Tab-separated table of C-alpha atoms and ligand atoms in Angstrom:
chain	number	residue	atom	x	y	z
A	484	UNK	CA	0.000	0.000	0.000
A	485	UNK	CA	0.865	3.924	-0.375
A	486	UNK	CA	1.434	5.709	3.125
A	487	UNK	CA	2.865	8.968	3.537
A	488	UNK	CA	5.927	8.599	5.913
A	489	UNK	CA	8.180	11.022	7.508
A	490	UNK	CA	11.554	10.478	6.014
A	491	UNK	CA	14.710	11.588	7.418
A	492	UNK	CA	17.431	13.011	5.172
A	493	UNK	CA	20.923	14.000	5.541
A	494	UNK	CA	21.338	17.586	6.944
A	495	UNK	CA	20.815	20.266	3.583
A	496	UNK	CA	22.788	23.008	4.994
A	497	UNK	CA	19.651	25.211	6.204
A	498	UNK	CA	19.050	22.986	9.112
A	499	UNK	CA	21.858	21.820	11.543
A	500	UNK	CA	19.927	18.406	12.479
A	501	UNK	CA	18.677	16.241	10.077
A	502	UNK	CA	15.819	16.960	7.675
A	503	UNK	CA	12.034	15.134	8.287
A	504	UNK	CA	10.104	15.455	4.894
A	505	UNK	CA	6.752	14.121	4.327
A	506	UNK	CA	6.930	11.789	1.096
A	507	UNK	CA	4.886	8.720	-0.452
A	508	UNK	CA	6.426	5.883	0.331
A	509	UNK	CA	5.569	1.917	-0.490
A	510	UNK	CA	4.812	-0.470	2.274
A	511	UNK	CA	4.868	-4.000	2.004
A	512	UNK	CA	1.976	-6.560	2.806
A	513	UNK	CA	2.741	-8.070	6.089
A	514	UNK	CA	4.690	-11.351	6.718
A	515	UNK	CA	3.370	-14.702	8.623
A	516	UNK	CA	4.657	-13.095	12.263
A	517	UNK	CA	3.642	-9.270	11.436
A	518	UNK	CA	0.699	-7.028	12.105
A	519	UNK	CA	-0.559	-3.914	9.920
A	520	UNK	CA	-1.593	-1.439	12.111
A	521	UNK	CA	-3.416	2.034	11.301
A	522	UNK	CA	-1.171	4.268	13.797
A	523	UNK	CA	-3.554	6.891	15.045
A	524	UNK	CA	-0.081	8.171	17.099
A	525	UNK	CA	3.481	8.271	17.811
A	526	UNK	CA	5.375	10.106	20.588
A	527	UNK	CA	8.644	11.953	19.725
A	528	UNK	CA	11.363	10.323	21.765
A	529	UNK	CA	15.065	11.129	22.720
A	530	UNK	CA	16.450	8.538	20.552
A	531	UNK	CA	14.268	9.572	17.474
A	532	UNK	CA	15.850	12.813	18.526
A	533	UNK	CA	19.521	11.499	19.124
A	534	UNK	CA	19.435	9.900	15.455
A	535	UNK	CA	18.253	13.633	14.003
A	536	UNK	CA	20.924	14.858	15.328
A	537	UNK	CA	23.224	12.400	14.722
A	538	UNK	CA	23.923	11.231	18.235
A	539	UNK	CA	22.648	7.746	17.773
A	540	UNK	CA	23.143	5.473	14.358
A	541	UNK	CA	20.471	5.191	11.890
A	542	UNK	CA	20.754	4.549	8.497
A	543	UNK	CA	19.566	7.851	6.300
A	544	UNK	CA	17.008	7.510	4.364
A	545	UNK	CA	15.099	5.979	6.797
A	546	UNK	CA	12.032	6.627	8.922
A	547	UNK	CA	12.435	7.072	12.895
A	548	UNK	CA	9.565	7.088	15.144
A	549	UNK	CA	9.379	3.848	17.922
A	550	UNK	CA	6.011	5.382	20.626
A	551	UNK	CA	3.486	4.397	17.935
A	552	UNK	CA	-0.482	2.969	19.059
A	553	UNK	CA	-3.252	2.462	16.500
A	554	UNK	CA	-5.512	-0.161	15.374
A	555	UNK	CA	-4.899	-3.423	13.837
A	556	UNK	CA	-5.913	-4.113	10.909
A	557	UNK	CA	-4.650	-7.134	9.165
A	558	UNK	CA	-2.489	-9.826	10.607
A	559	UNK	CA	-0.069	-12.624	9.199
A	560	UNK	CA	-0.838	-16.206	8.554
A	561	UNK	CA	0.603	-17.027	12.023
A	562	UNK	CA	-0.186	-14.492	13.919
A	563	UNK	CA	-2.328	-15.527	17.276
A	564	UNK	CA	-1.985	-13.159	20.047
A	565	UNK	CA	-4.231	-10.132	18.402
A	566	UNK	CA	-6.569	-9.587	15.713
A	567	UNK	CA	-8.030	-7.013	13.436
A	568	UNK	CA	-9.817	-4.184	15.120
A	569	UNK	CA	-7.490	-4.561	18.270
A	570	UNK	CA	-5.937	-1.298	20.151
A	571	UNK	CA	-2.517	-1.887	20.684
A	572	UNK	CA	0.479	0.347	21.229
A	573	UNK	CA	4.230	-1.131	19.506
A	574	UNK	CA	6.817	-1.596	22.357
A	575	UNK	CA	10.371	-2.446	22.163
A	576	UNK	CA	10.786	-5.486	19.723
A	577	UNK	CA	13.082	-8.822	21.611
A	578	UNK	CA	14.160	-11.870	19.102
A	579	UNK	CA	12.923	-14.139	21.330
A	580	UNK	CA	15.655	-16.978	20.964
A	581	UNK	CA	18.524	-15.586	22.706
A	582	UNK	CA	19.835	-16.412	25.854
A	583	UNK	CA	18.441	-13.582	27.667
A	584	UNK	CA	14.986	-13.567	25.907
A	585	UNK	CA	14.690	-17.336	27.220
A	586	UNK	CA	15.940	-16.285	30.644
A	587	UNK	CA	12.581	-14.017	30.614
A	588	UNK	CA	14.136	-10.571	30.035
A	589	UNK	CA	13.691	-9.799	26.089
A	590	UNK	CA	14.202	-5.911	27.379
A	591	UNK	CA	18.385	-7.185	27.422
A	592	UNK	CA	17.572	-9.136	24.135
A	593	UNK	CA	21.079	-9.419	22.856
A	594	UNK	CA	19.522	-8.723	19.477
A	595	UNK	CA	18.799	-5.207	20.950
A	596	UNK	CA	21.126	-3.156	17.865
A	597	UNK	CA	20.172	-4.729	15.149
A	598	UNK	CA	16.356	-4.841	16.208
A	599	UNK	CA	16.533	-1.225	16.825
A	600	UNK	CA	19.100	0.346	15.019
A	601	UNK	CA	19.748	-1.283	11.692
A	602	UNK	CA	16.380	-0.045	10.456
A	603	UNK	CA	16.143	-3.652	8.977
A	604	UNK	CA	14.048	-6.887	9.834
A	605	UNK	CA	16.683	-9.189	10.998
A	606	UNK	CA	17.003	-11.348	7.646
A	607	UNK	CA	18.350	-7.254	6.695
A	608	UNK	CA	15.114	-6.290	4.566
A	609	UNK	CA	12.581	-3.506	4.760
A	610	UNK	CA	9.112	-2.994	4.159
A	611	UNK	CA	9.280	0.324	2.818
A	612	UNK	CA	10.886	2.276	0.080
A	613	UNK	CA	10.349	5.125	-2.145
A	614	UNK	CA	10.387	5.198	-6.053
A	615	UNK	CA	12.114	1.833	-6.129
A	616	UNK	CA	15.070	2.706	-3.206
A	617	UNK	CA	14.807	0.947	-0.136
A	618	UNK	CA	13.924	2.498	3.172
A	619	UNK	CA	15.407	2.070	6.599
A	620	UNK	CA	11.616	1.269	7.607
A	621	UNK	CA	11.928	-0.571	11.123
A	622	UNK	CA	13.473	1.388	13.602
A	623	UNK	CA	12.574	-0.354	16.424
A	624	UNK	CA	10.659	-3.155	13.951
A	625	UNK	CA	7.963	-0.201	14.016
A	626	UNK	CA	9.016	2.821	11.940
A	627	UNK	CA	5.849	4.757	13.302
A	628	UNK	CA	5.971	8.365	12.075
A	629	UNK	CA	4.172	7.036	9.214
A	630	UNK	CA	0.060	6.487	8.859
A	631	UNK	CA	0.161	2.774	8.336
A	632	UNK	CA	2.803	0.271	9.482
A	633	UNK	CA	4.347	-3.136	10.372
A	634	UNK	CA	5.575	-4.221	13.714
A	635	UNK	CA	6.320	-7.947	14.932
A	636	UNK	CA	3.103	-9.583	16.687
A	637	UNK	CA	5.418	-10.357	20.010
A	638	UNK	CA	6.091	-6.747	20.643
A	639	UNK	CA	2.739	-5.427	21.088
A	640	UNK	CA	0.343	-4.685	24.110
A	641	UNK	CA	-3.342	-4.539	23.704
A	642	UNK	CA	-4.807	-0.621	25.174
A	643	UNK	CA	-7.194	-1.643	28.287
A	644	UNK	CA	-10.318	-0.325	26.762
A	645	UNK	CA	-11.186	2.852	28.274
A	646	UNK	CA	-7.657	4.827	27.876
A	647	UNK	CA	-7.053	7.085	25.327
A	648	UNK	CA	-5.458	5.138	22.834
A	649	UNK	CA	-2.989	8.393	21.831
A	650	UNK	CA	-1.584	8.325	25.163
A	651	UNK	CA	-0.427	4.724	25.164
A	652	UNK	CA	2.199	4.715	22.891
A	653	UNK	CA	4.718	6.352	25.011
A	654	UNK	CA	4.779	2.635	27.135
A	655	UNK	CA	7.133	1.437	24.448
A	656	UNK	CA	9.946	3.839	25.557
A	657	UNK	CA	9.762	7.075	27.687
A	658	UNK	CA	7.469	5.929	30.221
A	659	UNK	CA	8.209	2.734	30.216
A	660	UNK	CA	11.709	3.645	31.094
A	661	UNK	CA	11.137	5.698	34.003
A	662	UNK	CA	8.965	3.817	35.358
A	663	UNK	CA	10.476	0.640	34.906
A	664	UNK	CA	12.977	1.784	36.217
A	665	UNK	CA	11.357	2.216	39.910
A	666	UNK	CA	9.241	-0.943	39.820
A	667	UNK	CA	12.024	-3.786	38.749
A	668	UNK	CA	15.241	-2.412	39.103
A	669	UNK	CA	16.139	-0.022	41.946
A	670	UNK	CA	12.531	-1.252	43.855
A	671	UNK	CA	12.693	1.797	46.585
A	672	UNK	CA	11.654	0.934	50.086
A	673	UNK	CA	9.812	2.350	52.728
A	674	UNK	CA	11.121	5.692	53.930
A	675	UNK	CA	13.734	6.240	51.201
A	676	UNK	CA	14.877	8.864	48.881
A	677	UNK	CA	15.533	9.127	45.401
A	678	UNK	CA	17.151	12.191	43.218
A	679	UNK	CA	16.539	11.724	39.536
A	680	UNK	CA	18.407	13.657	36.872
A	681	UNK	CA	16.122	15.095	34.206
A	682	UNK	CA	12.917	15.653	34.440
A	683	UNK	CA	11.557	15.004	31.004
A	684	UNK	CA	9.002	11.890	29.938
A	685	UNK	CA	11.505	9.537	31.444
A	686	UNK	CA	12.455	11.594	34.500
A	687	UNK	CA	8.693	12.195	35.061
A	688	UNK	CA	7.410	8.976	34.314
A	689	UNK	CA	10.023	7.690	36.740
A	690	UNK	CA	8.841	10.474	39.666
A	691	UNK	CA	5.002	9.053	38.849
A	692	UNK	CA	6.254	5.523	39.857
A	693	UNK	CA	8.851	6.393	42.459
A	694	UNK	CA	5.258	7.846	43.954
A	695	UNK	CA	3.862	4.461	43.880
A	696	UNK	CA	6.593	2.696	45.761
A	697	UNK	CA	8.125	3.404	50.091
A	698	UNK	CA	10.218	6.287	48.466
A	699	UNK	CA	9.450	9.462	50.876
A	700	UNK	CA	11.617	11.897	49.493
A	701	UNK	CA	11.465	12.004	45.714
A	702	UNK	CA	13.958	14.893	44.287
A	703	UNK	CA	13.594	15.630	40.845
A	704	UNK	CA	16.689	18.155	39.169
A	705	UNK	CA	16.444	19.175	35.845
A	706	UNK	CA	17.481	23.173	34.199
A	707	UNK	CA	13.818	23.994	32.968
A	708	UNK	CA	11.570	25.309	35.732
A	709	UNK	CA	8.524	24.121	33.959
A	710	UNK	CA	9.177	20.388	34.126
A	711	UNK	CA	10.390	20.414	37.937
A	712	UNK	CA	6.498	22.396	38.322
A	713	UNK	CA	5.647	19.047	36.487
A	714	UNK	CA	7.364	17.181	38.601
A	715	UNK	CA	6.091	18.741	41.837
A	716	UNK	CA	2.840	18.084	40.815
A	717	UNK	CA	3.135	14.421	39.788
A	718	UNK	CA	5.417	13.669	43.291
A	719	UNK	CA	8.182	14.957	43.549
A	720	UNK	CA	8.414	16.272	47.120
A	721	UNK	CA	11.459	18.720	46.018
A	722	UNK	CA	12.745	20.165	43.231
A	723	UNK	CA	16.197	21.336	42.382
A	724	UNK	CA	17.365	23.324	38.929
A	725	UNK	CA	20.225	22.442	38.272
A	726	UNK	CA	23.589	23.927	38.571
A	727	UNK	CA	27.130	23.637	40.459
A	728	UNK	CA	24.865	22.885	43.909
A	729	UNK	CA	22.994	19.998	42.630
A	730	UNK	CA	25.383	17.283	43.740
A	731	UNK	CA	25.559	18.508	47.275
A	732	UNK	CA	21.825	19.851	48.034
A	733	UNK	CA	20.396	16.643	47.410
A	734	UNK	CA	22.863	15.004	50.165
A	735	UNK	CA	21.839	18.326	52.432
A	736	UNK	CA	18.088	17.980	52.015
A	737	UNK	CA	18.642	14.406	53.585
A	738	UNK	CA	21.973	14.527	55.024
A	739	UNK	CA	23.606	12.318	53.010
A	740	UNK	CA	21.420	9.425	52.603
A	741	UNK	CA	20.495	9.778	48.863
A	742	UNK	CA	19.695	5.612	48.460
A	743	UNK	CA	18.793	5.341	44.970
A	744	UNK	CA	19.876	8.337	41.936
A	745	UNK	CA	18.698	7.908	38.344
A	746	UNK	CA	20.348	10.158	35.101
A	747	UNK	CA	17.653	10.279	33.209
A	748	UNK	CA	19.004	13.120	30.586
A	749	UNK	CA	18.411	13.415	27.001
A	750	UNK	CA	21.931	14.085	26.183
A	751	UNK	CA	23.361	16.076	28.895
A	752	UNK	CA	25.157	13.094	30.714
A	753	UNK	CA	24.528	13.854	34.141
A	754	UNK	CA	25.547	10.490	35.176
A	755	UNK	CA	29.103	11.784	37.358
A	756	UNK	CA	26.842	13.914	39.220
A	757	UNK	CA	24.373	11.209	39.557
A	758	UNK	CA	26.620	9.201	41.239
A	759	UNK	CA	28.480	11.645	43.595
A	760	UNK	CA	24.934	12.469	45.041
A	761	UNK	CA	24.417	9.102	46.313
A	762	UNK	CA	24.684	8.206	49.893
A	763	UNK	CA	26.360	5.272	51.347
A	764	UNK	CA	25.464	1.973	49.924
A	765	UNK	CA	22.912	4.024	47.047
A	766	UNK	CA	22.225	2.808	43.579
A	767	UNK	CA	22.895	4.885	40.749
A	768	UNK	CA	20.289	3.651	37.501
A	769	UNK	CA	21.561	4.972	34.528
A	770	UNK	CA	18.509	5.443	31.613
A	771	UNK	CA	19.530	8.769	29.763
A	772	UNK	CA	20.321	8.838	26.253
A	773	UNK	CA	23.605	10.515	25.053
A	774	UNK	CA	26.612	10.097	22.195
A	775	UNK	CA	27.606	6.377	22.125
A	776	UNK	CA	30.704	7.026	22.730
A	777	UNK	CA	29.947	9.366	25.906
A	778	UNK	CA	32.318	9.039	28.821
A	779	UNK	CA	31.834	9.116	32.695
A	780	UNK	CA	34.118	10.584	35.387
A	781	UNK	CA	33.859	9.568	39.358
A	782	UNK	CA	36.123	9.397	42.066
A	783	UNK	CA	38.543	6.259	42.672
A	784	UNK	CA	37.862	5.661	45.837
A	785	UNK	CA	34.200	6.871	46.167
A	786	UNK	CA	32.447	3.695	44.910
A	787	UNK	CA	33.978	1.220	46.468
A	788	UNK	CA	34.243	3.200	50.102
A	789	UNK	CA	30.843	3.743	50.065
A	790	UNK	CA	29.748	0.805	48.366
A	791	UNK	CA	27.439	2.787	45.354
A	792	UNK	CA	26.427	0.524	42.506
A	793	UNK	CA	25.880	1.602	39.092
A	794	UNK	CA	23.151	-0.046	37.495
A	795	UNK	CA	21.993	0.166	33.266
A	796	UNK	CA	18.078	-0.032	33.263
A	797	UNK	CA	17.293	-0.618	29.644
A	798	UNK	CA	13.666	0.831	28.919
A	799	UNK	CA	13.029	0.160	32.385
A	800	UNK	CA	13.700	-3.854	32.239
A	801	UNK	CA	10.681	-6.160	32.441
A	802	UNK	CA	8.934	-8.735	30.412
A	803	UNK	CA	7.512	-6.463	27.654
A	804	UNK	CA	4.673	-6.494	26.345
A	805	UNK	CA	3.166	-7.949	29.725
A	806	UNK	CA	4.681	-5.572	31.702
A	807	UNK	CA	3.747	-2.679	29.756
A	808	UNK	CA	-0.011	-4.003	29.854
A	809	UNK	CA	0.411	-3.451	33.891
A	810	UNK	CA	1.480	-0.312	33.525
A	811	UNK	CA	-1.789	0.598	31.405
A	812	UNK	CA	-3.601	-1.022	34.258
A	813	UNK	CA	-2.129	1.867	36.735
A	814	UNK	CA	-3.428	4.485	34.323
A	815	UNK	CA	-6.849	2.858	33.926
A	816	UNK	CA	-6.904	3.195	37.852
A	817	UNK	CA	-6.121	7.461	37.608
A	818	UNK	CA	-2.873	6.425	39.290
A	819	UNK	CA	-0.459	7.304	36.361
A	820	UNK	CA	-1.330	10.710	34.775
A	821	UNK	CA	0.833	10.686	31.627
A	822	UNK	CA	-1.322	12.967	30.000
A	823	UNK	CA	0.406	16.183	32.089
A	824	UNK	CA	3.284	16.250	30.110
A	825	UNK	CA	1.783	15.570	27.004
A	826	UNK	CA	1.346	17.906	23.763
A	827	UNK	CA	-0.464	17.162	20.905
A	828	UNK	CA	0.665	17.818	17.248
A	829	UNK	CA	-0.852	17.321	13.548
A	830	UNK	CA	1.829	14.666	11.456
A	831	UNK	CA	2.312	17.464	9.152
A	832	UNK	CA	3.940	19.481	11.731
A	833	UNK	CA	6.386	17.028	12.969
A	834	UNK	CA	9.507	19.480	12.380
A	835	UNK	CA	7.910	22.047	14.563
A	836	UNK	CA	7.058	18.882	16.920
A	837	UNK	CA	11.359	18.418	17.297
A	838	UNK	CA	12.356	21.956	17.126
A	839	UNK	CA	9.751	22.776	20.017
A	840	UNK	CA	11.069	19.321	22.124
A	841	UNK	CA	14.545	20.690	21.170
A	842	UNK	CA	14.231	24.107	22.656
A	843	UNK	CA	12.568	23.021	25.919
A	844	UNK	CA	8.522	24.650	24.729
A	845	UNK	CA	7.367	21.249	25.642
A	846	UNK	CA	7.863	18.077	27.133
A	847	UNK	CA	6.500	15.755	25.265
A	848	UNK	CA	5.207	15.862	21.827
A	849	UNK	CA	2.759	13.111	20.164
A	850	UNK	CA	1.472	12.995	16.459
A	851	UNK	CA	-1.479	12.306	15.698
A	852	UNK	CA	-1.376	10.754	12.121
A	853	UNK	CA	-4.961	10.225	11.114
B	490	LIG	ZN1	16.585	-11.866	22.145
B	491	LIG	ZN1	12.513	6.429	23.098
């Protein structure tokens, strides 16, 4: 069929980042294990954002987008676990072979790069292209900025009915991350604190859940005073901007008992800091997005005397899509209000969608593509 995608270009001179042009583009029929779905949405992410401006790798042309939701509406000859007319938002995609998929966590699928990144299916083909030249078309096996698209049957979640579809796709990174995050990884108890770094969709999907669990003091540090209002109002019980005090007033607030940290940074790399904050025996989760080859600075002696850990929280962990249908369950229940930081914008205005994100206007843009 014909779809109008958003395709990313190489830079044209005008722009510093990448160019996003609207253009007709072919996609194919799906395969035995695939689902067509009618995206009605797709959030704008930090890594669609990282591979505009060439931060992250993604092969040009190619089509980003990897927060998409919509309707099914044909599925491949083997295809079991949804049918057409189902709501379902496209999470991360897992091979399910691997040793780690079989050990139950396909969110450390070791098939993560190529699943993601490549813009291929794993066999290396597409099912899009444009006047005869292939497409990258599967970033994240979803390729969502587009009105119409394939995604892998094992990566979706069916929308509990009664949430607004639109809202749902941003389970497949952002909020998923954050909140992940809290709930399998660091797991705060009763009567601890936690300082996250960057308070964007992850950041503030991660204060919403740090709510949910014994964390008592909930510090959320980030450089635009609208977000830490965000935060305040979705649990954060202080805020911080930051600057060359935000290692030490966390540790003041509590005096020095800062048990769990999370950088949560789209590109600032807050992680040093992140880790000097903690407190004896704290955990640092690292689940910002930055250059690949990034690097981090601490102290010799200061993990090891105080016995920190560093953890990497990939999307938040968890058995995806099942976990991500839990998740849903909390919203359904008023207890996760992603809507807050959420603005909506027409697909045709997807560059103003990044340069707003970019320059801090809003928080988190969604297009709506139908
Ligand atoms: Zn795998
Ligand atoms: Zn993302």
């Amino acid at each position: 069929m014909q779809i109008t995608a958003a395709v990313m270009e190489k830079p044209d001179g005008v722009l510093a980042r990448r160019r996003i042009k609207l253009e007709k583009v072919e996609l194919e029929d799906p395969r035995e294990d695939e689902v067509l779905i009618r995206v009605t949405s797709c959030g704008v992410c930090g890594t669609d954002k990282g591979c505009i401006h060439g931060l992250e790798p993604f092969p040009i042309p190619g089509v980003l987008g990897h927060e998409g939701a919509g309707v099914v509406e044909a599925i491949g000859s083997r295809v079991s676990l949804v049918k057409t007319g189902d709501r379902v938002m496209i999470g991360v995609p897992f091979c399910g072979h691997c040793l780690t998929c079989r050990r139950g966590e396909p969110r450390y699928c070791q098939n993560y790069m190529a699943l993601t990144s490549s813009g291929y299916r794993m066999d290396g083909s597409s099912p899009m292209s444009r006047d005869g030249e292939t497409l990258a078309g599967r970033f994240f096996q979803q390729s969502s900025w587009v009105p119409n698209t394939l995604a892998l049957e094992r990566q979706l979640a069916r929308a509990h009915d009664g949430l607004d579809l639109d809202l749902t796709g941003q389970y497949g990174c952002s909020i998923s991350t954050g909140a992940g995050t809290n709930f399998n990884e660091l797991k705060p108890y009763p009567r601890s604190s936690i300082a996250g770094f960057g308070a964007g969709n992850v950041g503030l999907g991660a204060v919403m859940a740090a709510r949910m669990t014994g964390a008592t003091t909930i510090i959320a540090v980030d450089e635009v005073a609208e977000r830490l209002a965000l935060a305040g109002e979705l649990g954060a019980t202080h805020t911080l901007q930051h600057g060359p005090g935000t290692v030490e007033e966390p540790k003041a607030l509590i005096r020095d008992n800062v048990d769990f940290s999370m950088e949560a940074t789209d590109g600032s790399n807050l992680v040093s800091e992140a880790i000097e904050a903690l407190g004896v025996r704290g955990t640092c989760a690292r689940m910002g997005g930055a250059k690949l080859t990034e690097t981090v600075q601490y102290k010799f002696a200061d993990v090891p005397l105080k016995g920190k850990r560093i953890v990497g929280a990939m999307g938040g962990g968890g058995q995806s899509p099942m976990f991500l249908e839990d998740l849903m369950r909390l919203q359904l229940e008023g207890r996760f209000p992603l809507e807050k930081p959420v603005k909506f914008h027409d697909f045709a205005d997807v560059n103003q969608a990044i340069d707003d994100s970019d320059a801090h206007k809003i928080i988190k843009p969604i297009l709506r593509m139908q």
